[in-house]
Coordinates of N, CA and C in Angstrom, one line a residue:
M1 N 37.5 -8.6 22.7 CA 37.0 -9.6 22.3 C 36.2 -10.6 23.1
S2 N 35.2 -11.4 23.8 CA 35.2 -12.4 24.6 C 34.9 -13.4 24.0
T3 N 35.5 -14.2 24.8 CA 35.1 -15.8 24.6 C 34.9 -16.4 25.6
D4 N 34.3 -17.7 25.1 CA 33.8 -18.7 25.9 C 34.6 -20.3 25.7
K5 N 35.1 -21.0 26.6 CA 35.9 -21.7 26.2 C 35.6 -22.9 26.6
L6 N 35.8 -24.2 25.8 CA 35.8 -24.9 26.5 C 36.6 -26.5 27.0
I7 N 36.5 -27.2 28.3 CA 37.2 -27.6 28.7 C 36.6 -29.3 28.8
A8 N 37.3 -30.4 28.2 CA 36.8 -31.6 28.3 C 37.1 -32.1 29.7
T9 N 36.3 -32.9 30.1 CA 36.5 -33.3 31.7 C 36.9 -35.0 31.3
D10 N 35.6 -35.6 30.9 CA 35.5 -36.9 30.9 C 34.6 -37.6 29.8
Y11 N 35.2 -38.1 28.7 CA 34.9 -38.5 27.6 C 33.7 -39.6 27.6
A12 N 34.2 -40.3 28.6 CA 33.2 -42.0 29.2 C 31.9 -41.3 29.7
A13 N 31.7 -40.1 30.2 CA 30.4 -39.8 30.8 C 29.7 -39.3 29.8
N14 N 29.3 -39.4 28.6 CA 28.2 -39.5 27.8 C 28.3 -38.4 27.2
F15 N 29.9 -37.8 26.8 CA 29.8 -36.7 26.0 C 29.7 -35.5 26.9
Q16 N 29.7 -35.6 28.0 CA 29.2 -34.3 29.0 C 30.7 -33.4 29.0
F17 N 30.6 -32.0 28.1 CA 32.2 -31.6 28.7 C 31.6 -30.3 29.3
P18 N 32.0 -30.1 30.2 CA 31.5 -27.9 30.8 C 31.9 -27.3 30.2
L19 N 31.2 -26.0 29.6 CA 31.5 -24.6 29.3 C 31.8 -24.0 30.8
E20 N 33.6 -23.9 30.0 CA 34.1 -22.9 31.4 C 34.9 -21.8 30.3
T21 N 35.4 -20.8 31.2 CA 35.9 -19.7 30.7 C 37.6 -19.6 30.3
S22 N 38.0 -20.6 31.3 CA 39.5 -20.4 31.7 C 40.5 -21.3 30.5
G23 N 39.9 -22.3 29.5 CA 40.7 -23.1 28.5 C 39.9 -23.3 27.9
A24 N 40.6 -23.8 26.5 CA 40.3 -24.7 25.8 C 41.0 -26.1 25.3
I25 N 41.2 -27.0 25.9 CA 42.4 -27.7 25.4 C 42.1 -29.2 26.4
I26 N 42.3 -30.0 25.1 CA 42.3 -31.1 25.1 C 43.1 -32.2 25.5
E27 N 44.3 -32.4 26.3 CA 45.3 -33.2 25.9 C 46.3 -32.4 25.3
G28 N 46.5 -31.1 25.0 CA 47.3 -30.3 24.2 C 46.6 -30.2 22.5
K29 N 45.7 -30.9 22.0 CA 45.7 -30.9 20.8 C 44.7 -30.4 20.4
L30 N 43.7 -29.5 21.4 CA 42.5 -28.9 20.5 C 42.2 -27.9 21.4
E31 N 42.1 -26.7 21.1 CA 41.6 -25.7 21.4 C 40.2 -25.4 21.5
A32 N 39.5 -25.1 21.5 CA 37.8 -25.0 20.6 C 37.2 -23.8 21.6
S33 N 37.4 -22.9 20.5 CA 36.5 -21.3 21.9 C 35.2 -20.7 21.0
Y34 N 34.3 -19.9 21.4 CA 33.4 -19.4 20.6 C 33.4 -18.1 20.7
D35 N 33.6 -17.3 20.0 CA 33.7 -15.7 19.9 C 32.2 -14.9 19.6
Q36 N 32.2 -14.8 20.7 CA 30.5 -13.9 20.8 C 30.6 -12.8 20.1
D37 N 31.6 -11.8 19.8 CA 31.3 -10.3 19.0 C 31.8 -11.0 17.9
S38 N 31.9 -12.3 17.4 CA 31.8 -12.5 15.7 C 31.7 -13.5 15.4
E39 N 30.6 -13.9 16.4 CA 29.7 -14.8 16.1 C 30.5 -16.7 15.7
T40 N 31.4 -16.7 15.9 CA 32.2 -17.3 14.9 C 32.9 -18.9 15.9
L41 N 33.0 -19.8 15.8 CA 33.3 -21.1 16.4 C 34.5 -21.2 15.9
N42 N 35.8 -21.1 16.9 CA 36.9 -21.2 16.3 C 37.7 -22.6 16.4
I43 N 38.0 -23.4 16.0 CA 38.8 -24.8 16.6 C 40.4 -24.9 15.9
R44 N 41.0 -25.2 16.9 CA 42.4 -25.4 16.3 C 42.8 -26.7 16.8
W45 N 43.7 -27.8 16.0 CA 44.2 -29.2 16.4 C 45.7 -28.9 15.9
K46 N 46.3 -29.8 17.0 CA 47.8 -29.2 17.2 C 48.3 -30.7 16.9
G47 N 49.5 -31.1 16.4 CA 50.2 -32.0 17.0 C 49.4 -33.4 16.0
E48 N 50.1 -34.6 16.1 CA 49.6 -35.7 16.0 C 48.2 -36.3 16.7
V49 N 47.2 -36.3 15.9 CA 45.9 -36.7 16.5 C 45.5 -37.9 16.0
R50 N 45.1 -38.5 17.3 CA 44.8 -40.6 17.0 C 42.9 -40.4 16.9
S51 N 42.4 -41.2 16.3 CA 40.7 -41.4 16.1 C 40.0 -41.2 17.1
E52 N 40.7 -42.0 18.5 CA 40.1 -41.8 19.9 C 39.7 -40.5 20.2
E53 N 40.9 -39.5 19.5 CA 41.3 -38.1 20.3 C 40.3 -37.1 19.3
I54 N 40.2 -37.5 18.2 CA 39.2 -37.0 17.4 C 37.7 -37.0 17.9
K55 N 37.6 -38.2 18.2 CA 36.0 -38.6 18.7 C 36.0 -37.8 19.8
R56 N 36.5 -37.7 20.9 CA 36.7 -37.1 22.1 C 36.5 -35.4 21.7
G57 N 37.3 -35.3 20.4 CA 37.2 -33.5 20.2 C 36.4 -33.2 19.9
Y58 N 35.5 -34.2 18.6 CA 34.7 -33.6 18.2 C 33.2 -33.7 18.9
A59 N 33.1 -34.7 19.8 CA 32.4 -34.6 21.2 C 32.1 -33.2 21.5
S60 N 33.0 -32.8 21.9 CA 33.6 -31.8 23.2 C 32.4 -30.4 21.9
I61 N 33.6 -30.5 20.7 CA 32.8 -29.4 20.1 C 31.5 -29.1 19.9
M62 N 30.9 -30.7 19.4 CA 29.4 -30.6 19.2 C 28.5 -30.0 20.6
Q63 N 29.2 -30.3 22.0 CA 28.4 -29.3 23.0 C 28.6 -27.8 22.5
M64 N 29.6 -27.3 22.6 CA 29.6 -25.8 21.7 C 28.4 -25.3 20.7
V65 N 28.0 -26.5 19.8 CA 27.7 -26.4 18.6 C 26.1 -26.0 18.9
R66 N 26.1 -27.2 20.2 CA 24.8 -27.3 20.5 C 23.8 -25.8 21.5
H67 N 25.0 -25.4 21.6 CA 24.8 -24.4 22.8 C 24.8 -22.8 22.3
Y68 N 25.7 -22.6 21.4 CA 26.1 -21.5 20.7 C 25.5 -21.5 19.1
K69 N 25.1 -22.5 18.5 CA 24.5 -22.7 17.1 C 25.1 -21.6 16.4
P70 N 26.7 -21.7 16.4 CA 27.6 -21.1 15.5 C 27.3 -21.4 13.7
R71 N 26.9 -20.2 13.1 CA 26.9 -20.8 11.6 C 28.2 -20.2 10.9
K72 N 29.2 -19.4 11.8 CA 30.6 -19.6 11.1 C 31.2 -20.5 11.5
W73 N 32.2 -21.0 11.2 CA 33.9 -22.0 12.1 C 34.8 -21.4 11.2
V74 N 35.7 -21.3 11.8 CA 37.3 -21.7 11.2 C 37.7 -23.0 12.0
L75 N 38.0 -23.8 11.0 CA 38.7 -25.0 11.8 C 40.3 -24.8 11.1
N76 N 41.5 -24.2 12.6 CA 42.8 -24.1 11.8 C 43.5 -25.3 12.2
L77 N 43.7 -26.0 10.9 CA 45.0 -27.3 11.1 C 46.3 -26.8 10.3
Q78 N 46.8 -25.4 10.6 CA 48.0 -25.2 10.6 C 49.4 -26.2 11.4
E79 N 48.8 -26.5 12.3 CA 49.5 -27.3 12.9 C 49.6 -28.7 13.5
R80 N 48.4 -29.4 13.0 CA 48.1 -30.6 13.0 C 48.6 -31.3 11.9
D81 N 49.0 -32.7 12.5 CA 49.8 -33.8 11.3 C 48.6 -34.3 10.6
G82 N 49.3 -34.9 9.3 CA 48.3 -35.4 8.6 C 46.8 -36.7 9.5
V83 N 45.8 -36.4 9.2 CA 44.8 -37.9 9.5 C 43.9 -38.8 8.9
K84 N 43.9 -39.9 9.1 CA 43.7 -40.7 8.3 C 42.3 -40.8 7.9
R85 N 42.0 -41.1 6.5 CA 40.8 -40.9 5.7 C 39.9 -41.3 6.2
D86 N 39.8 -42.4 7.0 CA 38.8 -42.7 7.7 C 38.2 -41.8 9.1
D87 N 38.9 -41.6 9.4 CA 38.7 -40.2 10.1 C 38.1 -39.3 9.6
Q88 N 38.6 -38.5 8.5 CA 38.0 -37.6 8.2 C 36.3 -37.8 7.4
R89 N 36.2 -39.2 6.5 CA 35.1 -39.6 6.9 C 34.4 -39.9 7.1
W90 N 34.7 -40.0 9.0 CA 33.6 -39.9 10.2 C 33.2 -38.7 10.3
V91 N 34.2 -38.0 10.6 CA 33.8 -36.1 10.6 C 32.7 -35.8 9.7
F92 N 33.2 -35.8 8.0 CA 31.8 -35.7 7.0 C 30.5 -36.3 7.4
K93 N 30.8 -37.8 8.1 CA 29.7 -38.9 8.0 C 28.8 -38.6 9.4
Y94 N 29.4 -37.9 10.4 CA 28.6 -37.6 11.8 C 28.5 -36.7 12.3
V95 N 29.7 -35.8 12.2 CA 29.7 -34.5 12.9 C 29.3 -33.8 12.2
F96 N 29.4 -33.1 11.0 CA 28.7 -32.1 9.9 C 27.1 -32.3 9.7
P97 N 26.6 -33.4 9.5 CA 25.5 -33.6 9.6 C 24.9 -33.1 11.0
R98 N 25.2 -33.6 11.9 CA 24.8 -33.4 13.4 C 24.7 -31.7 13.6
A99 N 25.3 -31.3 13.3 CA 26.0 -29.9 13.2 C 25.2 -29.1 12.4
L100 N 24.4 -29.6 11.7 CA 23.8 -28.9 10.6 C 22.3 -29.1 11.5
R101 N 21.8 -30.1 11.9 CA 20.6 -30.3 12.5 C 20.3 -29.2 13.8
A102 N 21.8 -29.3 14.6 CA 21.5 -28.2 15.5 C 21.4 -27.3 15.5
V103 N 22.4 -26.7 14.5 CA 22.5 -24.7 14.3 C 21.3 -24.9 13.2
N104 N 20.8 -25.8 12.6 CA 19.3 -25.8 11.8 C 19.5 -24.4 10.9
D105 N 20.3 -23.9 10.0 CA 20.5 -23.3 9.7 C 22.4 -23.2 8.8
D106 N 22.3 -22.7 7.6 CA 23.8 -23.2 6.7 C 25.1 -22.7 7.6
I107 N 25.9 -23.5 7.4 CA 27.0 -23.1 8.2 C 28.0 -23.4 7.6
F108 N 29.3 -22.0 7.5 CA 30.2 -21.8 6.5 C 31.4 -22.3 7.2
L109 N 32.3 -23.3 6.9 CA 33.3 -23.3 7.4 C 34.6 -22.9 6.7
A110 N 35.5 -22.3 6.8 CA 36.9 -21.6 6.7 C 37.6 -22.8 7.4
V111 N 38.4 -23.6 6.3 CA 39.2 -24.7 7.2 C 40.6 -24.0 6.2
I112 N 41.3 -23.9 8.0 CA 43.3 -23.2 7.4 C 44.2 -24.5 7.2
L113 N 44.6 -24.5 6.2 CA 45.9 -25.9 5.9 C 47.1 -24.7 6.1
P114 N 47.9 -26.1 6.4 CA 49.3 -25.5 6.1 C 49.5 -25.5 4.8
V115 N 50.7 -24.8 4.0 CA 51.4 -24.6 2.7 C 51.0 -26.2 2.3
H116 N 52.3 -27.1 3.1 CA 52.4 -28.5 2.3 C 51.6 -29.2 2.0
A117 N 50.0 -28.9 2.5 CA 48.9 -29.7 2.6 C 47.9 -29.1 1.6
Y118 N 48.1 -27.9 1.5 CA 46.9 -27.2 0.9 C 46.2 -27.6 -0.9
H119 N 47.4 -28.0 -1.7 CA 47.0 -28.4 -3.1 C 46.8 -29.5 -2.9
S120 N 47.3 -30.3 -2.3 CA 46.3 -31.8 -2.4 C 45.4 -31.8 -1.7
V121 N 44.6 -31.3 -0.7 CA 43.4 -31.5 0.1 C 42.5 -30.8 -1.2
L122 N 43.3 -29.8 -1.6 CA 42.3 -29.4 -2.8 C 42.1 -29.9 -3.8
T123 N 42.6 -30.8 -4.4 CA 42.6 -31.3 -5.3 C 41.3 -32.5 -5.2
D124 N 41.2 -32.9 -3.9 CA 40.7 -34.3 -3.2 C 39.1 -33.6 -2.7
I125 N 38.8 -32.1 -2.3 CA 37.4 -32.2 -1.6 C 37.4 -30.3 -1.9
D126 N 37.7 -29.9 -2.6 CA 37.5 -28.6 -2.7 C 36.0 -28.4 -3.0
G127 N 35.4 -27.0 -2.4 CA 34.5 -26.6 -2.6 C 33.1 -27.1 -2.0
D128 N 33.6 -28.5 -1.3 CA 32.5 -29.5 -0.6 C 31.3 -28.7 -0.4
E129 N 29.7 -29.1 -0.5 CA 29.3 -28.9 0.6 C 28.0 -29.9 1.1
L130 N 28.1 -30.0 2.3 CA 26.9 -31.1 2.9 C 25.7 -30.7 2.7
I131 N 24.6 -31.1 2.7 CA 23.1 -31.0 2.7 C 22.6 -31.5 3.8
V132 N 21.8 -31.5 4.6 CA 21.1 -32.0 5.5 C 19.5 -30.9 5.3
E133 N 18.7 -31.9 5.0 CA 17.6 -31.2 4.5 C 17.5 -29.8 3.8
D134 N 17.6 -29.1 3.9 CA 17.4 -27.4 2.9 C 18.3 -27.1 4.0
K135 N 19.7 -27.2 4.4 CA 20.5 -26.5 5.1 C 21.8 -27.3 4.2
F136 N 22.7 -26.4 4.5 CA 24.2 -26.4 3.7 C 25.4 -26.1 4.5
L137 N 26.5 -27.3 4.4 CA 27.6 -26.8 5.5 C 28.5 -26.3 3.8
V138 N 28.6 -25.5 3.6 CA 29.9 -24.6 2.6 C 31.1 -24.5 3.7
L139 N 32.2 -25.3 2.4 CA 33.7 -25.6 2.9 C 34.6 -25.0 2.1
Q140 N 35.4 -24.3 2.4 CA 37.0 -23.5 2.2 C 37.4 -23.4 2.3
H141 N 38.8 -24.0 1.5 CA 40.0 -23.8 2.1 C 41.1 -22.6 2.1
F142 N 41.7 -22.4 3.4 CA 42.5 -21.2 2.9 C 44.1 -21.6 3.5
L143 N 44.9 -20.7 3.6 CA 46.1 -20.6 4.1 C 46.5 -19.5 5.2
Y144 N 45.6 -19.0 5.3 CA 45.6 -17.6 6.5 C 44.3 -17.7 6.8
P145 N 44.5 -17.7 8.5 CA 43.3 -17.2 9.0 C 42.2 -15.7 8.6
E146 N 42.9 -15.1 8.6 CA 42.5 -13.5 8.1 C 41.3 -14.0 7.4
E147 N 42.2 -14.5 5.7 CA 41.3 -14.9 4.4 C 39.9 -15.7 5.2
G148 N 40.3 -16.7 5.5 CA 39.0 -17.6 6.3 C 38.0 -16.8 6.5
K149 N 38.7 -15.6 8.1 CA 37.4 -14.7 8.4 C 36.9 -13.9 7.6
R150 N 37.7 -13.3 6.7 CA 36.7 -12.5 5.3 C 36.2 -13.6 4.9
W151 N 36.0 -14.4 4.3 CA 35.1 -15.5 3.7 C 34.1 -15.4 4.2
L152 N 34.3 -15.6 5.2 CA 33.1 -16.3 6.5 C 31.8 -15.1 6.2
E153 N 32.5 -13.2 6.5 CA 31.8 -12.7 6.8 C 31.2 -12.3 5.3
S154 N 31.9 -12.7 4.6 CA 31.2 -12.1 3.4 C 30.0 -13.4 2.7
M155 N 30.1 -14.4 3.6 CA 29.5 -15.1 3.2 C 27.9 -15.1 4.2
V156 N 28.2 -14.6 5.2 CA 26.7 -14.3 5.8 C 26.3 -13.3 5.2
E157 N 26.9 -12.5 5.3 CA 26.4 -11.0 4.6 C 25.4 -11.1 3.1
M158 N 26.3 -12.2 2.3 CA 25.1 -12.6 0.9 C 24.2 -13.5 1.4
K159 N 24.1 -14.1 2.7 CA 22.8 -15.2 2.7 C 21.7 -14.1 3.0
E160 N 22.4 -13.3 4.2 CA 21.6 -12.1 5.1 C 20.7 -11.0 3.8
A161 N 22.0 -11.4 2.5 CA 21.0 -10.3 1.7 C 20.2 -11.1 0.7
G162 N 20.1 -12.4 1.1 CA 19.4 -13.2 0.1 C 19.8 -13.1 -0.9
A163 N 21.3 -13.3 -1.7 CA 21.7 -14.2 -2.3 C 22.1 -15.6 -2.2
E164 N 22.2 -16.3 -3.3 CA 21.9 -17.4 -3.2 C 24.0 -18.0 -2.8
V165 N 24.2 -19.2 -1.6 CA 25.7 -19.3 -1.8 C 25.9 -20.3 -2.3

């Protein structure tokens, strides 16, 4: 499996983060990599993440999005502590619309949740879709990365076959 990974170097430097192949860690809380074989952006958050770290992390991720234009994302939150509602709203308001514009195509996002958070999150945001112009961000929640990856493949296959997603 070939992957390119991102290392954040300096948040204050206009969100400039070099792409490197050696690692993908921001303060031990974020790993982000692009798998070229499956054309999937893989994001994993760990532990307690403060608002500033979320913003820094997503600035890094957006560098990868602009470079690779991934239509398939796996957002693994199994090892992350809870996050503030304001931070969640910030991601939906600022990150996802910019990602849709950068990719200029539909994005399919498999969110992997810990068992204890699965039911409460599903109640609030199951089936969320974000629309920018005529592009959609389709989000689905899973307990296991493998089921999320299968869903991503099926969604891309359906889209390529011309089916409504």
